[in-house]
PDB file of C-alpha atoms and ligand atoms in Angstrom:
ATOM      1  CA  MET A   1     -20.146  97.644 -15.149  1.00 80.00           C
ATOM      2  CA  PRO A   2     -21.682  94.601 -16.906  1.00 93.00           C
ATOM      3  CA  ARG A   3     -24.577  95.377 -19.177  1.00 98.00           C
ATOM      4  CA  LEU A   4     -28.047  94.153 -18.220  1.00 98.00           C
ATOM      5  CA  LYS A   5     -29.054  91.151 -20.299  1.00 98.00           C
ATOM      6  CA  ILE A   6     -32.472  91.424 -21.826  1.00 98.00           C
ATOM      7  CA  GLY A   7     -34.654  88.823 -23.484  1.00 98.00           C
ATOM      8  CA  VAL A   8     -37.042  90.019 -26.180  1.00 98.00           C
ATOM      9  CA  LEU A   9     -40.256  88.148 -27.032  1.00 98.00           C
ATOM     10  CA  ILE A  10     -41.707  88.726 -30.473  1.00 98.00           C
ATOM     11  CA  SER A  11     -44.338  87.329 -32.816  1.00 97.00           C
ATOM     12  CA  GLY A  12     -43.753  89.210 -36.049  1.00 97.00           C
ATOM     13  CA  ARG A  13     -42.087  92.109 -37.805  1.00 98.00           C
ATOM     14  CA  GLY A  14     -39.760  93.081 -34.980  1.00 98.00           C
ATOM     15  CA  SER A  15     -39.307  96.796 -35.612  1.00 98.00           C
ATOM     16  CA  ASN A  16     -39.242  97.459 -31.866  1.00 98.00           C
ATOM     17  CA  LEU A  17     -36.707  94.660 -31.500  1.00 98.00           C
ATOM     18  CA  GLN A  18     -34.655  96.458 -34.163  1.00 98.00           C
ATOM     19  CA  ALA A  19     -34.866  99.717 -32.214  1.00 98.00           C
ATOM     20  CA  LEU A  20     -33.500  97.894 -29.169  1.00 98.00           C
ATOM     21  CA  ILE A  21     -30.775  96.225 -31.249  1.00 98.00           C
ATOM     22  CA  ASP A  22     -29.753  99.608 -32.667  1.00 98.00           C
ATOM     23  CA  ALA A  23     -29.730 101.241 -29.224  1.00 98.00           C
ATOM     24  CA  ALA A  24     -27.657  98.429 -27.742  1.00 98.00           C
ATOM     25  CA  ALA A  25     -25.080  98.870 -30.507  1.00 98.00           C
ATOM     26  CA  ALA A  26     -23.877 101.983 -28.671  1.00 98.00           C
ATOM     27  CA  SER A  27     -21.103 101.111 -26.233  1.00 96.00           C
ATOM     28  CA  ASP A  28     -22.587 103.321 -23.511  1.00 97.00           C
ATOM     29  CA  TYR A  29     -26.022 101.669 -23.661  1.00 98.00           C
ATOM     30  CA  PRO A  30     -26.497  99.836 -20.344  1.00 98.00           C
ATOM     31  CA  ALA A  31     -28.292  96.767 -21.735  1.00 98.00           C
ATOM     32  CA  GLU A  32     -27.614  94.102 -24.327  1.00 98.00           C
ATOM     33  CA  ILE A  33     -29.985  91.680 -25.996  1.00 98.00           C
ATOM     34  CA  ALA A  34     -29.009  88.208 -24.868  1.00 98.00           C
ATOM     35  CA  LEU A  35     -31.838  86.257 -26.453  1.00 98.00           C
ATOM     36  CA  VAL A  36     -34.779  86.683 -28.805  1.00 98.00           C
ATOM     37  CA  LEU A  37     -37.723  84.277 -28.575  1.00 98.00           C
ATOM     38  CA  SER A  38     -40.635  84.017 -30.953  1.00 97.00           C
ATOM     39  CA  ASN A  39     -43.797  81.962 -30.780  1.00 96.00           C
ATOM     40  CA  GLN A  40     -43.923  82.197 -34.597  1.00 96.00           C
ATOM     41  CA  PRO A  41     -41.202  80.328 -36.503  1.00 96.00           C
ATOM     42  CA  ASN A  42     -41.591  82.660 -39.504  1.00 97.00           C
ATOM     43  CA  ALA A  43     -41.408  85.936 -37.593  1.00 97.00           C
ATOM     44  CA  ALA A  44     -39.382  88.488 -39.563  1.00 98.00           C
ATOM     45  CA  GLY A  45     -37.866  89.621 -36.279  1.00 98.00           C
ATOM     46  CA  LEU A  46     -35.930  86.352 -36.021  1.00 98.00           C
ATOM     47  CA  GLY A  47     -34.021  87.428 -39.137  1.00 98.00           C
ATOM     48  CA  ARG A  48     -33.220  90.770 -37.535  1.00 98.00           C
ATOM     49  CA  ALA A  49     -31.760  88.950 -34.528  1.00 98.00           C
ATOM     50  CA  ALA A  50     -29.736  86.637 -36.742  1.00 98.00           C
ATOM     51  CA  ARG A  51     -28.310  89.562 -38.729  1.00 98.00           C
ATOM     52  CA  ALA A  52     -27.250  91.186 -35.460  1.00 98.00           C
ATOM     53  CA  GLY A  53     -25.625  87.964 -34.256  1.00 98.00           C
ATOM     54  CA  ILE A  54     -28.063  87.565 -31.369  1.00 98.00           C
ATOM     55  CA  PRO A  55     -29.146  84.077 -30.285  1.00 98.00           C
ATOM     56  CA  ALA A  56     -32.735  83.591 -31.347  1.00 98.00           C
ATOM     57  CA  ARG A  57     -35.149  80.741 -31.403  1.00 96.00           C
ATOM     58  CA  ALA A  58     -38.751  79.949 -32.049  1.00 97.00           C
ATOM     59  CA  ILE A  59     -40.709  78.129 -29.400  1.00 96.00           C
ATOM     60  CA  PRO A  60     -43.806  76.779 -31.124  1.00 86.00           C
ATOM     61  CA  HIS A  61     -46.839  77.608 -29.070  1.00 75.00           C
ATOM     62  CA  SER A  62     -48.057  74.121 -28.216  1.00 80.00           C
ATOM     63  CA  SER A  63     -49.819  75.393 -25.102  1.00 91.00           C
ATOM     64  CA  ARG A  64     -49.579  78.561 -23.045  1.00 93.00           C
ATOM     65  CA  GLU A  65     -48.035  76.633 -20.156  1.00 94.00           C
ATOM     66  CA  ALA A  66     -45.531  74.734 -22.298  1.00 95.00           C
ATOM     67  CA  PHE A  67     -44.381  77.916 -24.023  1.00 95.00           C
ATOM     68  CA  ALA A  68     -44.006  79.694 -20.685  1.00 96.00           C
ATOM     69  CA  ALA A  69     -42.043  76.840 -19.130  1.00 97.00           C
ATOM     70  CA  GLU A  70     -39.579  76.646 -22.000  1.00 97.00           C
ATOM     71  CA  ALA A  71     -39.250  80.420 -22.343  1.00 98.00           C
ATOM     72  CA  ASP A  72     -38.655  80.750 -18.615  1.00 98.00           C
ATOM     73  CA  ALA A  73     -35.943  78.097 -18.689  1.00 98.00           C
ATOM     74  CA  VAL A  74     -33.996  79.543 -21.628  1.00 98.00           C
ATOM     75  CA  LEU A  75     -34.298  83.116 -20.374  1.00 98.00           C
ATOM     76  CA  ARG A  76     -32.855  82.104 -17.004  1.00 98.00           C
ATOM     77  CA  GLU A  77     -30.134  80.054 -18.645  1.00 98.00           C
ATOM     78  CA  ALA A  78     -29.161  83.138 -20.665  1.00 98.00           C
ATOM     79  CA  GLY A  79     -28.899  85.202 -17.466  1.00 98.00           C
ATOM     80  CA  VAL A  80     -31.676  87.569 -18.515  1.00 98.00           C
ATOM     81  CA  GLY A  81     -32.582  90.289 -16.006  1.00 98.00           C
ATOM     82  CA  LEU A  82     -35.372  91.943 -17.991  1.00 99.00           C
ATOM     83  CA  VAL A  83     -37.875  90.499 -20.438  1.00 98.00           C
ATOM     84  CA  ALA A  84     -39.229  92.908 -23.055  1.00 99.00           C
ATOM     85  CA  LEU A  85     -42.367  92.039 -25.005  1.00 98.00           C
ATOM     86  CA  ALA A  86     -42.074  93.582 -28.460  1.00 98.00           C
ATOM     87  CA  GLY A  87     -45.102  92.725 -30.521  1.00 97.00           C
ATOM     88  CA  TYR A  88     -45.570  89.426 -28.715  1.00 97.00           C
ATOM     89  CA  MET A  89     -49.152  88.699 -29.678  1.00 94.00           C
ATOM     90  CA  ARG A  90     -50.197  85.934 -27.280  1.00 93.00           C
ATOM     91  CA  LEU A  91     -51.423  86.152 -23.728  1.00 93.00           C
ATOM     92  CA  LEU A  92     -48.679  85.063 -21.363  1.00 96.00           C
ATOM     93  CA  ASP A  93     -49.159  82.372 -18.773  1.00 96.00           C
ATOM     94  CA  SER A  94     -50.039  83.968 -15.426  1.00 97.00           C
ATOM     95  CA  GLY A  95     -47.289  81.990 -13.684  1.00 98.00           C
ATOM     96  CA  PHE A  96     -44.718  83.474 -16.080  1.00 98.00           C
ATOM     97  CA  VAL A  97     -46.048  86.989 -15.434  1.00 98.00           C
ATOM     98  CA  ALA A  98     -45.833  86.410 -11.680  1.00 98.00           C
ATOM     99  CA  ALA A  99     -42.333  84.913 -11.880  1.00 98.00           C
ATOM    100  CA  TRP A 100     -41.005  87.888 -13.864  1.00 98.00           C
ATOM    101  CA  ARG A 101     -42.984  90.547 -11.976  1.00 98.00           C
ATOM    102  CA  ASP A 102     -41.270  93.940 -12.146  1.00 98.00           C
ATOM    103  CA  ARG A 103     -38.766  92.487 -14.638  1.00 98.00           C
ATOM    104  CA  LEU A 104     -41.237  92.173 -17.519  1.00 98.00           C
ATOM    105  CA  VAL A 105     -42.184  95.118 -19.729  1.00 98.00           C
ATOM    106  CA  ASN A 106     -44.438  95.644 -22.734  1.00 98.00           C
ATOM    107  CA  ILE A 107     -45.036  98.286 -25.368  1.00 98.00           C
ATOM    108  CA  HIS A 108     -48.544  99.096 -26.543  1.00 98.00           C
ATOM    109  CA  PRO A 109     -49.564 101.518 -29.302  1.00 98.00           C
ATOM    110  CA  SER A 110     -52.011 103.664 -27.344  1.00 98.00           C
ATOM    111  CA  LEU A 111     -51.994 105.951 -24.362  1.00 98.00           C
ATOM    112  CA  LEU A 112     -52.984 103.354 -21.773  1.00 98.00           C
ATOM    113  CA  PRO A 113     -55.324 102.913 -20.017  1.00 98.00           C
ATOM    114  CA  ALA A 114     -57.145 104.041 -23.176  1.00 98.00           C
ATOM    115  CA  PHE A 115     -57.564 101.465 -25.907  1.00 98.00           C
ATOM    116  CA  PRO A 116     -56.056  98.257 -24.503  1.00 98.00           C
ATOM    117  CA  GLY A 117     -56.212  95.027 -26.458  1.00 97.00           C
ATOM    118  CA  LEU A 118     -56.358  94.528 -30.198  1.00 97.00           C
ATOM    119  CA  HIS A 119     -56.387  97.277 -32.851  1.00 98.00           C
ATOM    120  CA  PRO A 120     -55.750 100.234 -30.531  1.00 98.00           C
ATOM    121  CA  GLN A 121     -55.217 102.592 -33.483  1.00 98.00           C
ATOM    122  CA  ARG A 122     -58.614 101.580 -34.898  1.00 98.00           C
ATOM    123  CA  GLN A 123     -60.096 102.131 -31.436  1.00 98.00           C
ATOM    124  CA  ALA A 124     -58.550 105.615 -31.190  1.00 98.00           C
ATOM    125  CA  LEU A 125     -59.979 106.604 -34.581  1.00 98.00           C
ATOM    126  CA  ALA A 126     -63.390 105.162 -33.759  1.00 98.00           C
ATOM    127  CA  ALA A 127     -63.461 107.077 -30.481  1.00 98.00           C
ATOM    128  CA  GLY A 128     -62.558 110.329 -32.229  1.00 98.00           C
ATOM    129  CA  ALA A 129     -59.505 110.892 -30.030  1.00 98.00           C
ATOM    130  CA  ARG A 130     -57.411 113.868 -31.141  1.00 98.00           C
ATOM    131  CA  PHE A 131     -54.303 112.472 -29.505  1.00 98.00           C
ATOM    132  CA  SER A 132     -52.999 108.961 -29.220  1.00 98.00           C
ATOM    133  CA  GLY A 133     -49.547 107.537 -28.674  1.00 98.00           C
ATOM    134  CA  CYS A 134     -47.746 104.653 -27.079  1.00 99.00           C
ATOM    135  CA  THR A 135     -46.969 103.297 -23.645  1.00 99.00           C
ATOM    136  CA  VAL A 136     -44.201 101.213 -22.109  1.00 99.00           C
ATOM    137  CA  HIS A 137     -45.327  99.542 -18.896  1.00 98.00           C
ATOM    138  CA  PHE A 138     -44.503  96.811 -16.442  1.00 98.00           C
ATOM    139  CA  VAL A 139     -46.713  93.806 -17.109  1.00 98.00           C
ATOM    140  CA  ARG A 140     -49.453  92.718 -14.730  1.00 98.00           C
ATOM    141  CA  ALA A 141     -51.941  89.866 -15.072  1.00 96.00           C
ATOM    142  CA  ALA A 142     -54.685  91.777 -16.914  1.00 96.00           C
ATOM    143  CA  VAL A 143     -53.992  92.582 -20.569  1.00 96.00           C
ATOM    144  CA  ASP A 144     -52.202  95.903 -21.171  1.00 97.00           C
ATOM    145  CA  THR A 145     -52.200  96.905 -17.521  1.00 98.00           C
ATOM    146  CA  GLY A 146     -49.361  97.661 -15.163  1.00 98.00           C
ATOM    147  CA  PRO A 147     -47.266 100.559 -13.895  1.00 98.00           C
ATOM    148  CA  ILE A 148     -46.423 102.964 -16.722  1.00 98.00           C
ATOM    149  CA  ILE A 149     -42.784 103.778 -17.398  1.00 98.00           C
ATOM    150  CA  ALA A 150     -43.017 106.100 -20.404  1.00 98.00           C
ATOM    151  CA  GLN A 151     -45.521 107.422 -22.898  1.00 98.00           C
ATOM    152  CA  ALA A 152     -45.283 109.426 -26.096  1.00 98.00           C
ATOM    153  CA  VAL A 153     -48.134 111.445 -27.560  1.00 98.00           C
ATOM    154  CA  VAL A 154     -48.892 111.914 -31.235  1.00 98.00           C
ATOM    155  CA  PRO A 155     -51.750 113.872 -32.803  1.00 98.00           C
ATOM    156  CA  VAL A 156     -54.549 112.149 -34.636  1.00 98.00           C
ATOM    157  CA  LEU A 157     -55.075 113.988 -37.928  1.00 97.00           C
ATOM    158  CA  ASP A 158     -58.365 114.324 -39.733  1.00 96.00           C
ATOM    159  CA  ALA A 159     -56.986 112.512 -42.759  1.00 98.00           C
ATOM    160  CA  ASP A 160     -55.635 109.570 -40.746  1.00 98.00           C
ATOM    161  CA  ASP A 161     -56.494 105.979 -41.354  1.00 98.00           C
ATOM    162  CA  GLU A 162     -55.338 103.085 -39.224  1.00 98.00           C
ATOM    163  CA  ASP A 163     -52.070 102.742 -41.153  1.00 98.00           C
ATOM    164  CA  THR A 164     -50.991 106.370 -41.074  1.00 98.00           C
ATOM    165  CA  LEU A 165     -51.778 106.613 -37.373  1.00 98.00           C
ATOM    166  CA  ALA A 166     -49.974 103.330 -36.669  1.00 98.00           C
ATOM    167  CA  ASP A 167     -46.878 104.589 -38.528  1.00 98.00           C
ATOM    168  CA  ARG A 168     -46.812 107.845 -36.573  1.00 98.00           C
ATOM    169  CA  ILE A 169     -47.165 105.951 -33.287  1.00 98.00           C
ATOM    170  CA  LEU A 170     -44.576 103.345 -34.290  1.00 98.00           C
ATOM    171  CA  ALA A 171     -41.923 106.009 -34.853  1.00 98.00           C
ATOM    172  CA  ALA A 172     -42.510 107.141 -31.265  1.00 98.00           C
ATOM    173  CA  GLU A 173     -42.416 103.550 -29.999  1.00 98.00           C
ATOM    174  CA  HIS A 174     -38.916 103.210 -31.394  1.00 98.00           C
ATOM    175  CA  VAL A 175     -37.830 106.104 -29.170  1.00 98.00           C
ATOM    176  CA  ILE A 176     -39.553 105.260 -25.884  1.00 98.00           C
ATOM    177  CA  TYR A 177     -38.777 101.533 -25.787  1.00 99.00           C
ATOM    178  CA  PRO A 178     -34.991 101.915 -25.828  1.00 98.00           C
ATOM    179  CA  LEU A 179     -35.361 104.847 -23.433  1.00 98.00           C
ATOM    180  CA  SER A 180     -37.442 102.793 -20.988  1.00 98.00           C
ATOM    181  CA  VAL A 181     -35.048  99.849 -21.086  1.00 98.00           C
ATOM    182  CA  ARG A 182     -32.181 102.259 -20.431  1.00 98.00           C
ATOM    183  CA  LEU A 183     -33.960 103.715 -17.392  1.00 98.00           C
ATOM    184  CA  PHE A 184     -34.615 100.209 -16.049  1.00 98.00           C
ATOM    185  CA  ALA A 185     -31.031  99.102 -16.650  1.00 98.00           C
ATOM    186  CA  GLU A 186     -29.713 102.191 -14.910  1.00 98.00           C
ATOM    187  CA  GLY A 187     -31.800 101.324 -11.846  1.00 98.00           C
ATOM    188  CA  ARG A 188     -33.730 104.579 -12.055  1.00 98.00           C
ATOM    189  CA  LEU A 189     -37.267 103.176 -11.862  1.00 98.00           C
ATOM    190  CA  ALA A 190     -39.135 102.738  -8.579  1.00 98.00           C
ATOM    191  CA  ILE A 191     -42.570 101.131  -8.574  1.00 98.00           C
ATOM    192  CA  ASN A 192     -45.066 102.388  -6.010  1.00 97.00           C
ATOM    193  CA  GLY A 193     -48.375 100.659  -6.593  1.00 97.00           C
ATOM    194  CA  ASN A 194     -49.477 101.733 -10.048  1.00 97.00           C
ATOM    195  CA  ARG A 195     -47.013 104.603 -10.266  1.00 98.00           C
ATOM    196  CA  VAL A 196     -43.449 104.550 -11.434  1.00 98.00           C
ATOM    197  CA  THR A 197     -41.122 107.270 -10.261  1.00 98.00           C
ATOM    198  CA  ILE A 198     -38.014 107.932 -12.300  1.00 98.00           C
ATOM    199  CA  ALA A 199     -34.824 109.223 -10.754  1.00 98.00           C
ATOM    200  CA  GLY A 200     -33.578 112.261 -12.641  1.00 96.00           C
ATOM    201  CA  ALA A 201     -36.478 112.341 -15.087  1.00 92.00           C
ATOM    202  CA  CYS A 202     -37.166 115.476 -17.115  1.00 91.00           C
ATOM    203  CA  ALA A 203     -40.861 116.033 -17.748  1.00 89.00           C
ATOM    204  CA  PRO A 204     -41.871 118.188 -20.702  1.00 89.00           C
ATOM    205  CA  ASP A 205     -43.252 121.613 -19.933  1.00 86.00           C
ATOM    206  CA  GLY A 206     -46.263 123.231 -21.395  1.00 88.00           C
ATOM    207  CA  ARG A 207     -49.375 121.821 -22.919  1.00 88.00           C
ATOM    208  CA  LEU A 208     -50.382 120.263 -26.193  1.00 91.00           C
ATOM    209  CA  PHE A 209     -53.418 121.283 -28.167  1.00 93.00           C
ATOM    210  CA  ASN A 210     -55.013 119.639 -31.160  1.00 94.00           C
ATOM    211  CA  PRO A 211     -56.086 121.776 -32.902  1.00 93.00           C
ATOM    212  CA  ARG A 212     -53.268 124.021 -31.834  1.00 86.00           C
ATOM    213  CA  ASP A 213     -53.907 126.755 -29.325  1.00 73.00           C
ATOM    214  CA  ALA A 214     -54.303 130.064 -31.184  1.00 64.00           C
ATOM    215  CA  ALA A 215     -51.811 131.598 -28.772  1.00 62.00           C
ATOM    216  CA  VAL A 216     -49.169 129.164 -29.988  1.00 57.00           C
ATOM    217  CA  GLY A 217     -49.537 130.145 -33.623  1.00 61.00           C
ATOM    218  CA  PRO A 218     -51.766 129.760 -36.643  1.00 59.00           C
ATOM    219  CA  LEU A 219     -53.159 126.337 -37.411  1.00 55.00           C
ATOM    220  CA  ALA A 220     -50.813 124.444 -39.656  1.00 53.00           C
ATOM    221  CA  SER A 221     -52.602 123.305 -42.786  1.00 51.00           C
ATOM    222  CA  SER A 222     -51.659 119.708 -42.026  1.00 49.00           C
ATOM    223  CA  GLY A 223     -52.330 120.082 -38.338  1.00 45.00           C
ATOM    224  CA  GLY A 224     -55.995 119.183 -38.404  1.00 42.00           C
TER     225      GLY A 224
HETATM  226  C1  GRF B   1     -46.166  97.490 -32.062  1.00 84.31           C
HETATM  227  O1  GRF B   1     -47.089  98.471 -32.456  1.00 84.31           O
HETATM  228  C2  GRF B   1     -46.268  97.219 -30.583  1.00 84.31           C
HETATM  229  O2  GRF B   1     -46.578  98.358 -29.839  1.00 84.31           O
HETATM  230  C3  GRF B   1     -47.406  96.248 -30.516  1.00 84.31           C
HETATM  231  O3  GRF B   1     -47.232  95.418 -31.638  1.00 84.31           O
HETATM  232  C4  GRF B   1     -46.510  96.128 -32.642  1.00 84.31           C
HETATM  233  C5  GRF B   1     -45.287  95.321 -32.943  1.00 84.31           C
HETATM  234  O4  GRF B   1     -44.546  95.875 -33.995  1.00 84.31           O
HETATM  235  N1  GRF B   1     -47.428  95.564 -29.251  1.00 84.31           N
HETATM  236  P1  GRF B   1     -43.063  95.353 -34.249  1.00 84.31           P
HETATM  237  O5  GRF B   1     -43.143  93.838 -34.394  1.00 84.31           O
HETATM  238  O6  GRF B   1     -42.218  95.765 -33.102  1.00 84.31           O
HETATM  239  O7  GRF B   1     -42.663  96.005 -35.536  1.00 84.31           O
END
């Protein structure tokens, strides 16, 4: 069975791109990265692609429409069947979003619909949330909206600042993005309105408490 070709759009560091590269290195992973595009010529993620031998190019962001037109053309030429936004920091042209509907996914470092937009970790701390996390979702026109594929939850600790919370969330991102792309590539996702159903999914059991439920055990000293 041929592997699904994915195109990854980045703007910077590319640690989620790296997680996808690492996942796709396994011979039983059902997707391969065919192309990496960046709107920033100096994005560190372009180096990650080059080291992995993946075609990569920067498309300078002259205008939203021009970027979208060129990205669309090269993604199609590369035979891409799924576009994954991985720290792509610009709004996408609405025509591009419509053209790739249900074949365009994003990762965001909060439990959407909470804290969309910029600085979601800062928003979570400011709101006093005791849990945050990350979300992989299909992309719709409005920023950080669309049917949710997967989420991971992390606790917010009393001692957290934006960086420590971002690091804890990022480690979870690197798990759920490759997982979500796998589920898409295996044809296991069905979109019904805002809801995604997943064939053969295993949901976790139980509940999470922060602070921990006394019945679960004593509070860990680091557990907040
Ligand atoms: C990640 O936190 C991602 O969720 C957000 O931007 C960040 C990109 O990080 N959209 P990286 O470039 O993948 O390291």
